[in-house]
Coordinates of C-alpha atoms and ligand atoms in Angstrom, one line a residue:
X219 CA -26.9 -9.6 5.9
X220 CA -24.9 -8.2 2.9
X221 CA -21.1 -8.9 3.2
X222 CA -18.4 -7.1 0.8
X223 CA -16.1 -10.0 -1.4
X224 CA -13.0 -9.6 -3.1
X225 CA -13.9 -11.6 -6.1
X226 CA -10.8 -10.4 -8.6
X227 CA -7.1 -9.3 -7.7
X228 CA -4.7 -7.8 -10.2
X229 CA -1.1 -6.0 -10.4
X230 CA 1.0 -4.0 -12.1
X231 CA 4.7 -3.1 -12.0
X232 CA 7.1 -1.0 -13.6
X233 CA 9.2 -2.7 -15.9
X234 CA 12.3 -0.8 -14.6
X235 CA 14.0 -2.6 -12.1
X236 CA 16.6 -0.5 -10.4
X237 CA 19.2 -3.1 -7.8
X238 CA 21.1 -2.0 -4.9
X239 CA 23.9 -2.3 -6.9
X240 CA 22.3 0.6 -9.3
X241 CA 21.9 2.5 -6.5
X242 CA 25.5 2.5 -5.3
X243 CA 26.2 4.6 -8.4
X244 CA 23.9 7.2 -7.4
X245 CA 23.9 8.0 -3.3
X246 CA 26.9 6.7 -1.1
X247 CA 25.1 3.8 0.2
X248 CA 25.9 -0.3 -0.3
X249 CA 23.9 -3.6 -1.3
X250 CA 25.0 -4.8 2.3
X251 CA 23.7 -2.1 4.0
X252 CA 20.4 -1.5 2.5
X253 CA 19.9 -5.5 2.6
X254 CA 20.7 -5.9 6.6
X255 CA 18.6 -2.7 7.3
X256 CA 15.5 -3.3 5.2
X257 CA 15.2 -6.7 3.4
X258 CA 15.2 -4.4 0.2
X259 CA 17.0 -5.7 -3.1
X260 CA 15.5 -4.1 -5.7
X261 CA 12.5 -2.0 -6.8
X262 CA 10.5 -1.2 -10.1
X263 CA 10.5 2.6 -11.1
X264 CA 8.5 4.0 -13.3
X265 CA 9.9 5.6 -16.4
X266 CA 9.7 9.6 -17.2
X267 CA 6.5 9.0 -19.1
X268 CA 4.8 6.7 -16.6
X269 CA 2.0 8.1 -14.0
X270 CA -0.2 6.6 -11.4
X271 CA -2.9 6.1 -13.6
X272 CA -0.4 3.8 -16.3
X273 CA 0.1 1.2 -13.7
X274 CA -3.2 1.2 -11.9
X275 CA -5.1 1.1 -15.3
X276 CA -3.1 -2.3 -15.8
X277 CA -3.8 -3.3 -12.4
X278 CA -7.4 -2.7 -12.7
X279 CA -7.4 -4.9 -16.1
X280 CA -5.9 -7.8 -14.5
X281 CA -8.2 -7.7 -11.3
X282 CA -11.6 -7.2 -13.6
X283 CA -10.7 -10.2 -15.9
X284 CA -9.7 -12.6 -12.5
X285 CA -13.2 -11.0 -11.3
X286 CA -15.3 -11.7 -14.5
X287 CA -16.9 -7.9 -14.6
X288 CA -17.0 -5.9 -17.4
X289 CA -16.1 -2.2 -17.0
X290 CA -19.1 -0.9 -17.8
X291 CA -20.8 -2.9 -14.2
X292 CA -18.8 -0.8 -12.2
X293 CA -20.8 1.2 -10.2
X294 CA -17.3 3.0 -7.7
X295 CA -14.1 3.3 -8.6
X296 CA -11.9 4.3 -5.7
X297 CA -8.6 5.1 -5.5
X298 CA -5.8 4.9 -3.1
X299 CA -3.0 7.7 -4.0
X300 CA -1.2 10.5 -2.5
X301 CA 0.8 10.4 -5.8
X302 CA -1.8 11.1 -8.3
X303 CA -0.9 12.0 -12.3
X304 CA -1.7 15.6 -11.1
X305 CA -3.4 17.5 -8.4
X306 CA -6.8 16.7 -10.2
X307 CA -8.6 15.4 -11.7
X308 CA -8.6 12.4 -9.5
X309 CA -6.9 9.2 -10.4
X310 CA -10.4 8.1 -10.0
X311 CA -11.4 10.3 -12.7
X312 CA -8.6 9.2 -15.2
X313 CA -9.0 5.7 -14.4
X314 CA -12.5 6.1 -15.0
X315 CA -12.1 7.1 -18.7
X316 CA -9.1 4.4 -19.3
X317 CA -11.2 1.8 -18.2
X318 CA -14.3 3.3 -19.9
X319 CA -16.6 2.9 -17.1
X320 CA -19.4 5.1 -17.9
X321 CA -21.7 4.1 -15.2
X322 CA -19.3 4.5 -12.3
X323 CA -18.1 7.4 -10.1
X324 CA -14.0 7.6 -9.1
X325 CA -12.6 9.5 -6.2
X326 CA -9.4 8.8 -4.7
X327 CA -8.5 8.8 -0.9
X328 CA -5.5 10.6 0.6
X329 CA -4.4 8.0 3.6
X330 CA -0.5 7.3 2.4
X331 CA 0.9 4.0 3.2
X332 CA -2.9 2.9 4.6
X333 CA -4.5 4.0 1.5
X334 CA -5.5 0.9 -0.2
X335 CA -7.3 -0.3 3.4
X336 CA -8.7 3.3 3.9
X337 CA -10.4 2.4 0.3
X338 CA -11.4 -1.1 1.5
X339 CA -13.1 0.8 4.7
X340 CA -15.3 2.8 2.4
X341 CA -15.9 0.0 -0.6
X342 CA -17.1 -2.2 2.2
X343 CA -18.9 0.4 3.7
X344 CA -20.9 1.3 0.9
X345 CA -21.6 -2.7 0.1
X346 CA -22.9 -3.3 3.4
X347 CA -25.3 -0.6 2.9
X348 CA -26.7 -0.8 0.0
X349 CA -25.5 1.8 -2.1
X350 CA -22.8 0.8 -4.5
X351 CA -22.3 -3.0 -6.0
X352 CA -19.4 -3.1 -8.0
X353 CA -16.8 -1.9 -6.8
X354 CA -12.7 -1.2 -8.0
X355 CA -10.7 -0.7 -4.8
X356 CA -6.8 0.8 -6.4
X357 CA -4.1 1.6 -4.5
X358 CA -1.2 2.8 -6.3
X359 CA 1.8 5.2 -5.5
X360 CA 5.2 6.4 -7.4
X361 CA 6.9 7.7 -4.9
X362 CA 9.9 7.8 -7.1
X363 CA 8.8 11.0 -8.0
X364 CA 9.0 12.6 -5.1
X365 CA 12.0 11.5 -3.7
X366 CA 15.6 13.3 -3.2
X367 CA 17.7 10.8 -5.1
X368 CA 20.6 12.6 -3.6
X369 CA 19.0 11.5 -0.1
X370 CA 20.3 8.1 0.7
X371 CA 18.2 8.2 3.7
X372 CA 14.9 8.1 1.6
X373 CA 15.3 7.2 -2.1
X374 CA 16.5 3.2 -1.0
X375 CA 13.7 2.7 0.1
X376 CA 10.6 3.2 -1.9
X377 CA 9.4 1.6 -5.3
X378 CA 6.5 2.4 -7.7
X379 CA 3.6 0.2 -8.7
X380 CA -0.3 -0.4 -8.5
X381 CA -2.7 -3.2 -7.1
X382 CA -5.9 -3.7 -7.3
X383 CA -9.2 -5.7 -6.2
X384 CA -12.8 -5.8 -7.6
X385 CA -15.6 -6.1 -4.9
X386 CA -19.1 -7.5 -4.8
X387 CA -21.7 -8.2 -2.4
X388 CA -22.4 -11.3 -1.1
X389 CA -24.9 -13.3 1.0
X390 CA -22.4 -15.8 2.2
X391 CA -20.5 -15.8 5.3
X392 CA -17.3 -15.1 3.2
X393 CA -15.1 -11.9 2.6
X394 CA -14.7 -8.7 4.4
X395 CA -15.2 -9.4 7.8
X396 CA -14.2 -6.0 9.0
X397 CA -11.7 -3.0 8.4
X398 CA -10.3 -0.7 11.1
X399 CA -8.7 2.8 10.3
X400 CA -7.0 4.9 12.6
X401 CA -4.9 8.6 12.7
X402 CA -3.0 10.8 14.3
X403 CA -2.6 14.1 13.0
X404 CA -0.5 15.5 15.7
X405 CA 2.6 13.4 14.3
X406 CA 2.5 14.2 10.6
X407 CA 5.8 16.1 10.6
X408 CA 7.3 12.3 11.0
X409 CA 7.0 11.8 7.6
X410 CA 5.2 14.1 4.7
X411 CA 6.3 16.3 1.5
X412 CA 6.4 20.2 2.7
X413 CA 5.9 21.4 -0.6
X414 CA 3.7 21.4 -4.0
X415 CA 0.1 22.2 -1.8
X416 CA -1.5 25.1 -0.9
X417 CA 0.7 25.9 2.3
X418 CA 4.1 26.2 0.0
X419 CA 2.8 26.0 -3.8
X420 CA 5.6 24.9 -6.5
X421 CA 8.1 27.8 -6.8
X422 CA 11.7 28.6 -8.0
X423 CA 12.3 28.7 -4.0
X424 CA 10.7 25.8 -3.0
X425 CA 12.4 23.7 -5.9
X426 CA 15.7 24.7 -4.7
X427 CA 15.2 24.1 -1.6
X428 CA 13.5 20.1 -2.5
X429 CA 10.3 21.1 -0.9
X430 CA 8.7 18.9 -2.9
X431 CA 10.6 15.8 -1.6
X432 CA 9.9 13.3 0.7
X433 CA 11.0 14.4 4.5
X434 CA 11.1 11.6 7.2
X435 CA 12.3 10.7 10.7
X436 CA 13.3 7.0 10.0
X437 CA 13.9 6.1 13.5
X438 CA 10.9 7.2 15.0
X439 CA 9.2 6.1 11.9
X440 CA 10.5 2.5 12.7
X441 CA 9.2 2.2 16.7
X442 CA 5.9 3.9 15.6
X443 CA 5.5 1.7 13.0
X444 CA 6.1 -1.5 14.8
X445 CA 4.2 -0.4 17.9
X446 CA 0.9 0.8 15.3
X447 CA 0.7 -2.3 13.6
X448 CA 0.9 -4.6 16.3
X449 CA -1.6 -2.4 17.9
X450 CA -4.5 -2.1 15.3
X451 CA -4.0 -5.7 14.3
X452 CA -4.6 -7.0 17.9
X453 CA -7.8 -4.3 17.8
X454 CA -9.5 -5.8 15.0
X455 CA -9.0 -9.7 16.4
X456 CA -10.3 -8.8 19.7
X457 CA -13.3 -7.2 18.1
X458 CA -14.2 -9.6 16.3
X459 CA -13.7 -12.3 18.9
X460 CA -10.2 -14.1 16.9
X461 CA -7.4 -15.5 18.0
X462 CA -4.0 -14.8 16.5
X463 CA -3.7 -18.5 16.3
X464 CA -6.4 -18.7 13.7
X465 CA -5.1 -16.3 11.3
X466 CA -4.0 -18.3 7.9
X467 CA -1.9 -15.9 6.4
X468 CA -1.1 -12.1 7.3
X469 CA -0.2 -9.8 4.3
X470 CA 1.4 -6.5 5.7
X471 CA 2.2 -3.2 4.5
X472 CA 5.4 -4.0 3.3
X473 CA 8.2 -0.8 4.2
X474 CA 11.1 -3.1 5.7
X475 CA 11.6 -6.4 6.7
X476 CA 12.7 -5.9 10.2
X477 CA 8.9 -4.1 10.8
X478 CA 7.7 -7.1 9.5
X479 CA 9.1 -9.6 11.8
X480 CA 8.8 -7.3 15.1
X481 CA 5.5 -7.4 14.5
X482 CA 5.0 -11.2 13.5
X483 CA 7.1 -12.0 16.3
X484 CA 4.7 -9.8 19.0
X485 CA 1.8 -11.4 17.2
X486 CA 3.3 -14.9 17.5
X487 CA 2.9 -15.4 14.0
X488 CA 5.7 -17.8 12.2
X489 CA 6.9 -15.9 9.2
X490 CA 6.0 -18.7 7.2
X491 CA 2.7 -17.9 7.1
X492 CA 3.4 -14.1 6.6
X493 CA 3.4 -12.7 2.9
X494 CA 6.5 -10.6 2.4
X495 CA 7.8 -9.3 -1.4
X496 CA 9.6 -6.2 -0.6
X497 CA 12.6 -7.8 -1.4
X498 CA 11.7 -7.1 -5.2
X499 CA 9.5 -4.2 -4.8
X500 CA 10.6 -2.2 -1.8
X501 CA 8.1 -0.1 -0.3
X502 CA 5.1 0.8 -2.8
X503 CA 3.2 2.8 -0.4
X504 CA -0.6 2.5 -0.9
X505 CA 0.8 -0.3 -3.3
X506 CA 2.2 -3.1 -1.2
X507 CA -0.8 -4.6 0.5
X508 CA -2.9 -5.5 -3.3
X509 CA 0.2 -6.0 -4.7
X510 CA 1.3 -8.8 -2.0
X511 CA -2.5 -9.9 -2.3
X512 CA -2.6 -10.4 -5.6
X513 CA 0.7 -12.3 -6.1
X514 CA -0.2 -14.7 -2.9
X515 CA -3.5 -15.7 -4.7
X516 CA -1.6 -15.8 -8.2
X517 CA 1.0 -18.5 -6.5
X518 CA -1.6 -20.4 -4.6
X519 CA -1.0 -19.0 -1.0
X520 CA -4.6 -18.1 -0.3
X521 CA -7.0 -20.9 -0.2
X522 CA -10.4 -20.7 -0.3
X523 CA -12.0 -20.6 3.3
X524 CA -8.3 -19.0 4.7
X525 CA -8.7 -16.3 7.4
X526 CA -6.9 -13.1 6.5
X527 CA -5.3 -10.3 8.2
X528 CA -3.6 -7.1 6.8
X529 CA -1.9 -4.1 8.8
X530 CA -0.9 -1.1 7.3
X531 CA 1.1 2.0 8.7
X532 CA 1.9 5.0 7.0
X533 CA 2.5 9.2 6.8
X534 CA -0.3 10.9 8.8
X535 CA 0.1 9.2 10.5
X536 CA -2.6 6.6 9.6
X537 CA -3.1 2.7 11.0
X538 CA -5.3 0.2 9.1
X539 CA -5.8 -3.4 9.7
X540 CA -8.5 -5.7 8.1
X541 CA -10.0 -8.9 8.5
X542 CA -10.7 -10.7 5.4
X543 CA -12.4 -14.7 5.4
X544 CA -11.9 -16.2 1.7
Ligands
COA206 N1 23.2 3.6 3.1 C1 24.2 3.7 4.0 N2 24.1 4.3 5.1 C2 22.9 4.9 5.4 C3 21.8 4.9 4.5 C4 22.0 4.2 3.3 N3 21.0 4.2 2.4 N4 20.8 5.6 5.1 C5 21.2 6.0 6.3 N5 22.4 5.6 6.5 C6 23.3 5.9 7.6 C7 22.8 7.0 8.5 O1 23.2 8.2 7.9 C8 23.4 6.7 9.8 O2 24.7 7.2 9.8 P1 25.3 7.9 11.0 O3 25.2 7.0 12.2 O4 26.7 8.2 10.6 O5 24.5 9.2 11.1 C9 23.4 5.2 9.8 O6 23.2 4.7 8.5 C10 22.4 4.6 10.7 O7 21.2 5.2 10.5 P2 19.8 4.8 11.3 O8 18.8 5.8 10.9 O9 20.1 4.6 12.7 O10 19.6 3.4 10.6 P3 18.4 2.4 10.9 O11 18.8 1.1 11.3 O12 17.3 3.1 11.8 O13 17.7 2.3 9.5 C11 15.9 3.0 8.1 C12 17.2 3.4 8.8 C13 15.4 4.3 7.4 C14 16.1 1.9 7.1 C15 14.9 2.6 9.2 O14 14.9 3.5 10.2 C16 13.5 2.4 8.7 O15 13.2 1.6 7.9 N6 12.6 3.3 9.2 C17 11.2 3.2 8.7 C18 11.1 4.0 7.4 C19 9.8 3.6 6.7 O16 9.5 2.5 6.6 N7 9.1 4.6 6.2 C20 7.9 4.4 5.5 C21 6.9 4.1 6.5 S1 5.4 3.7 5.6

């Protein structure tokens, strides 16, 4: 039976890097605070001239050359976004003429914080059936851009950036074991950006009244958050028949460190053994999960034969968990 491998990982982050400290200038907020409440340091921003496709193009580079494939062999190129260069073309599309890779197609995937595993859903998907070989799962986001910077509730917490993973098929009983996706439309006024669609296009009005930014209910966020992940990651270990126990290393979406432990701690999982970097990058969005990836096979943390599982959570609301043997 055809299985779907991640053969390559790659990364890429702004060079910016914008401390706590930095941001005390801007919003009435303090290292302390912004430390205790979300394990958040520092993040990377992208500069005025820097777009989705900048970072995930580099990403992308880095994760074909670990992977061996040449551009050209790509056959999908899918893309995790909700902050694309521009309402089209796709990332997808741009990254598909960066990258020169003539013989593929490139769509991206709307799913937030969950985009990069929505992404994995379909790449695995379409390996398992046949369709597509050679496949570049993205997820990227710079949600710098569409954050009120003069909101201290929102702009401490997110950071810019793109990971990536190249995907093959395989005969062996190794990689993707399965991917669970989940939504809930009903609670999408939790968190989501009002403005720049269809419903309220880009206007002087909508401008002034920061439409276009980020809106969120941080406290609700938080318990639904906690409760979601714990949730879809217990789903997709009881379905396929695994005991938390057995899980080598869990690499979570990473939006704040106190998520993170609630739901290690429900899962019994010593935090050892769960990946965690938001302390440098803050909350990337469809970003964090490759990202993390990427720099735990970089640093040696993921050994061949090492069971893993991610969880994701996000606007939507969407869920995500997958189940990944090395
Ligand atoms: N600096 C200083 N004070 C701040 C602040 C900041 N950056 N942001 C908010 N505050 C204030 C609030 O205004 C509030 O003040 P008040 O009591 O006078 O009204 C106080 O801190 C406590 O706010 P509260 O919302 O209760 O704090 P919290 O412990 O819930 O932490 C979040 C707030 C946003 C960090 C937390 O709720 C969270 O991380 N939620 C999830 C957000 C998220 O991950 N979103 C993305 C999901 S993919």
């Amino acid at each position: 039976m055809l299985q779907a491998r991640i053969i390559g990982t790659g990364a890429c982050l702004p060079e910016k890097v914008v401390t706590n400290h930095d941001l005390e200038k801007i919003v009435d907020t303090s290292d302390k605070w912004v430390t205790e409440r979300t394990g958040i340091k520092e993040r990377r921003l992208a500069t005025s001239e820097e777009a989705a496709s900048d970072f995930s193009y580099k990403a992308a580079r880095h994760a074909l050359k670990a992977a061996g494939v040449k551009a050209r062999d790509l056959d999908l190129i899918l893309v995790g976004t909700v902050t694309p260069d521009s309402p089209f073309p796709s990332t997808g599309c741009v990254l598909q003429s960066m990258l020169g890779a003539k013989n593929a197609v490139g769509f991206d995937v709307s799913a937030t914080c969950s985009g990069f595993l929505y992404t994995l859903s379909l790449a695995d998907a379409y390996v398992r059936s046949g369709r597509y070989k050679k496949i570049l799962v993205v997820g990227t986001d710079i949600l710098s851009k569409f954050v009120d910077w003069e909101d201290r509730n929102t702009c401490v917490l997110f950071g810019d950036g793109a990971g990536a993973v190249v995907i093959e098929p395989t005969t062996k009983q190794k990689g993707i074991i399965d991917v669970v996706i989940g939504s809930d439309g009903r609670l999408g006024d939790m968190l989501y950006i009002p403005g720049g669609g269809s419903r309220i296009p880009a206007s002087k009005e909508s401008i002034r009244d920061g439409q276009h930014f980020i809106k969120m209910n941080g406290n609700e966020v938080f318990k639904v958050a906690v409760k979601t992940m714990e949730r879809v990651s217990r789903e997709i270990l009881k379905k396929n028949n695994i005991d938390p126990g057995e899980v080598s290393i869990m690499v979570p979406h990473q939006a704040n460190i106190r998520i993170i432990q609630a739901v290690a701690k429900r899962l019994k999982m010593p935090m050892e053994n769960v990946v965690v970097n938001l302390d440098k990058y803050g909350n990337t969005s469809a970003a964090t999960i490759p990202i993390a990836l990427d720099e735990a096979v970089r640093e040696g943390r993921i050994r061949d034969g090492d069971l893993i599982l991610m969880a994701a959570f996000g606007g939507g609301l969407t869920w995500a968990s997958a189940l990944i043997r090395w």
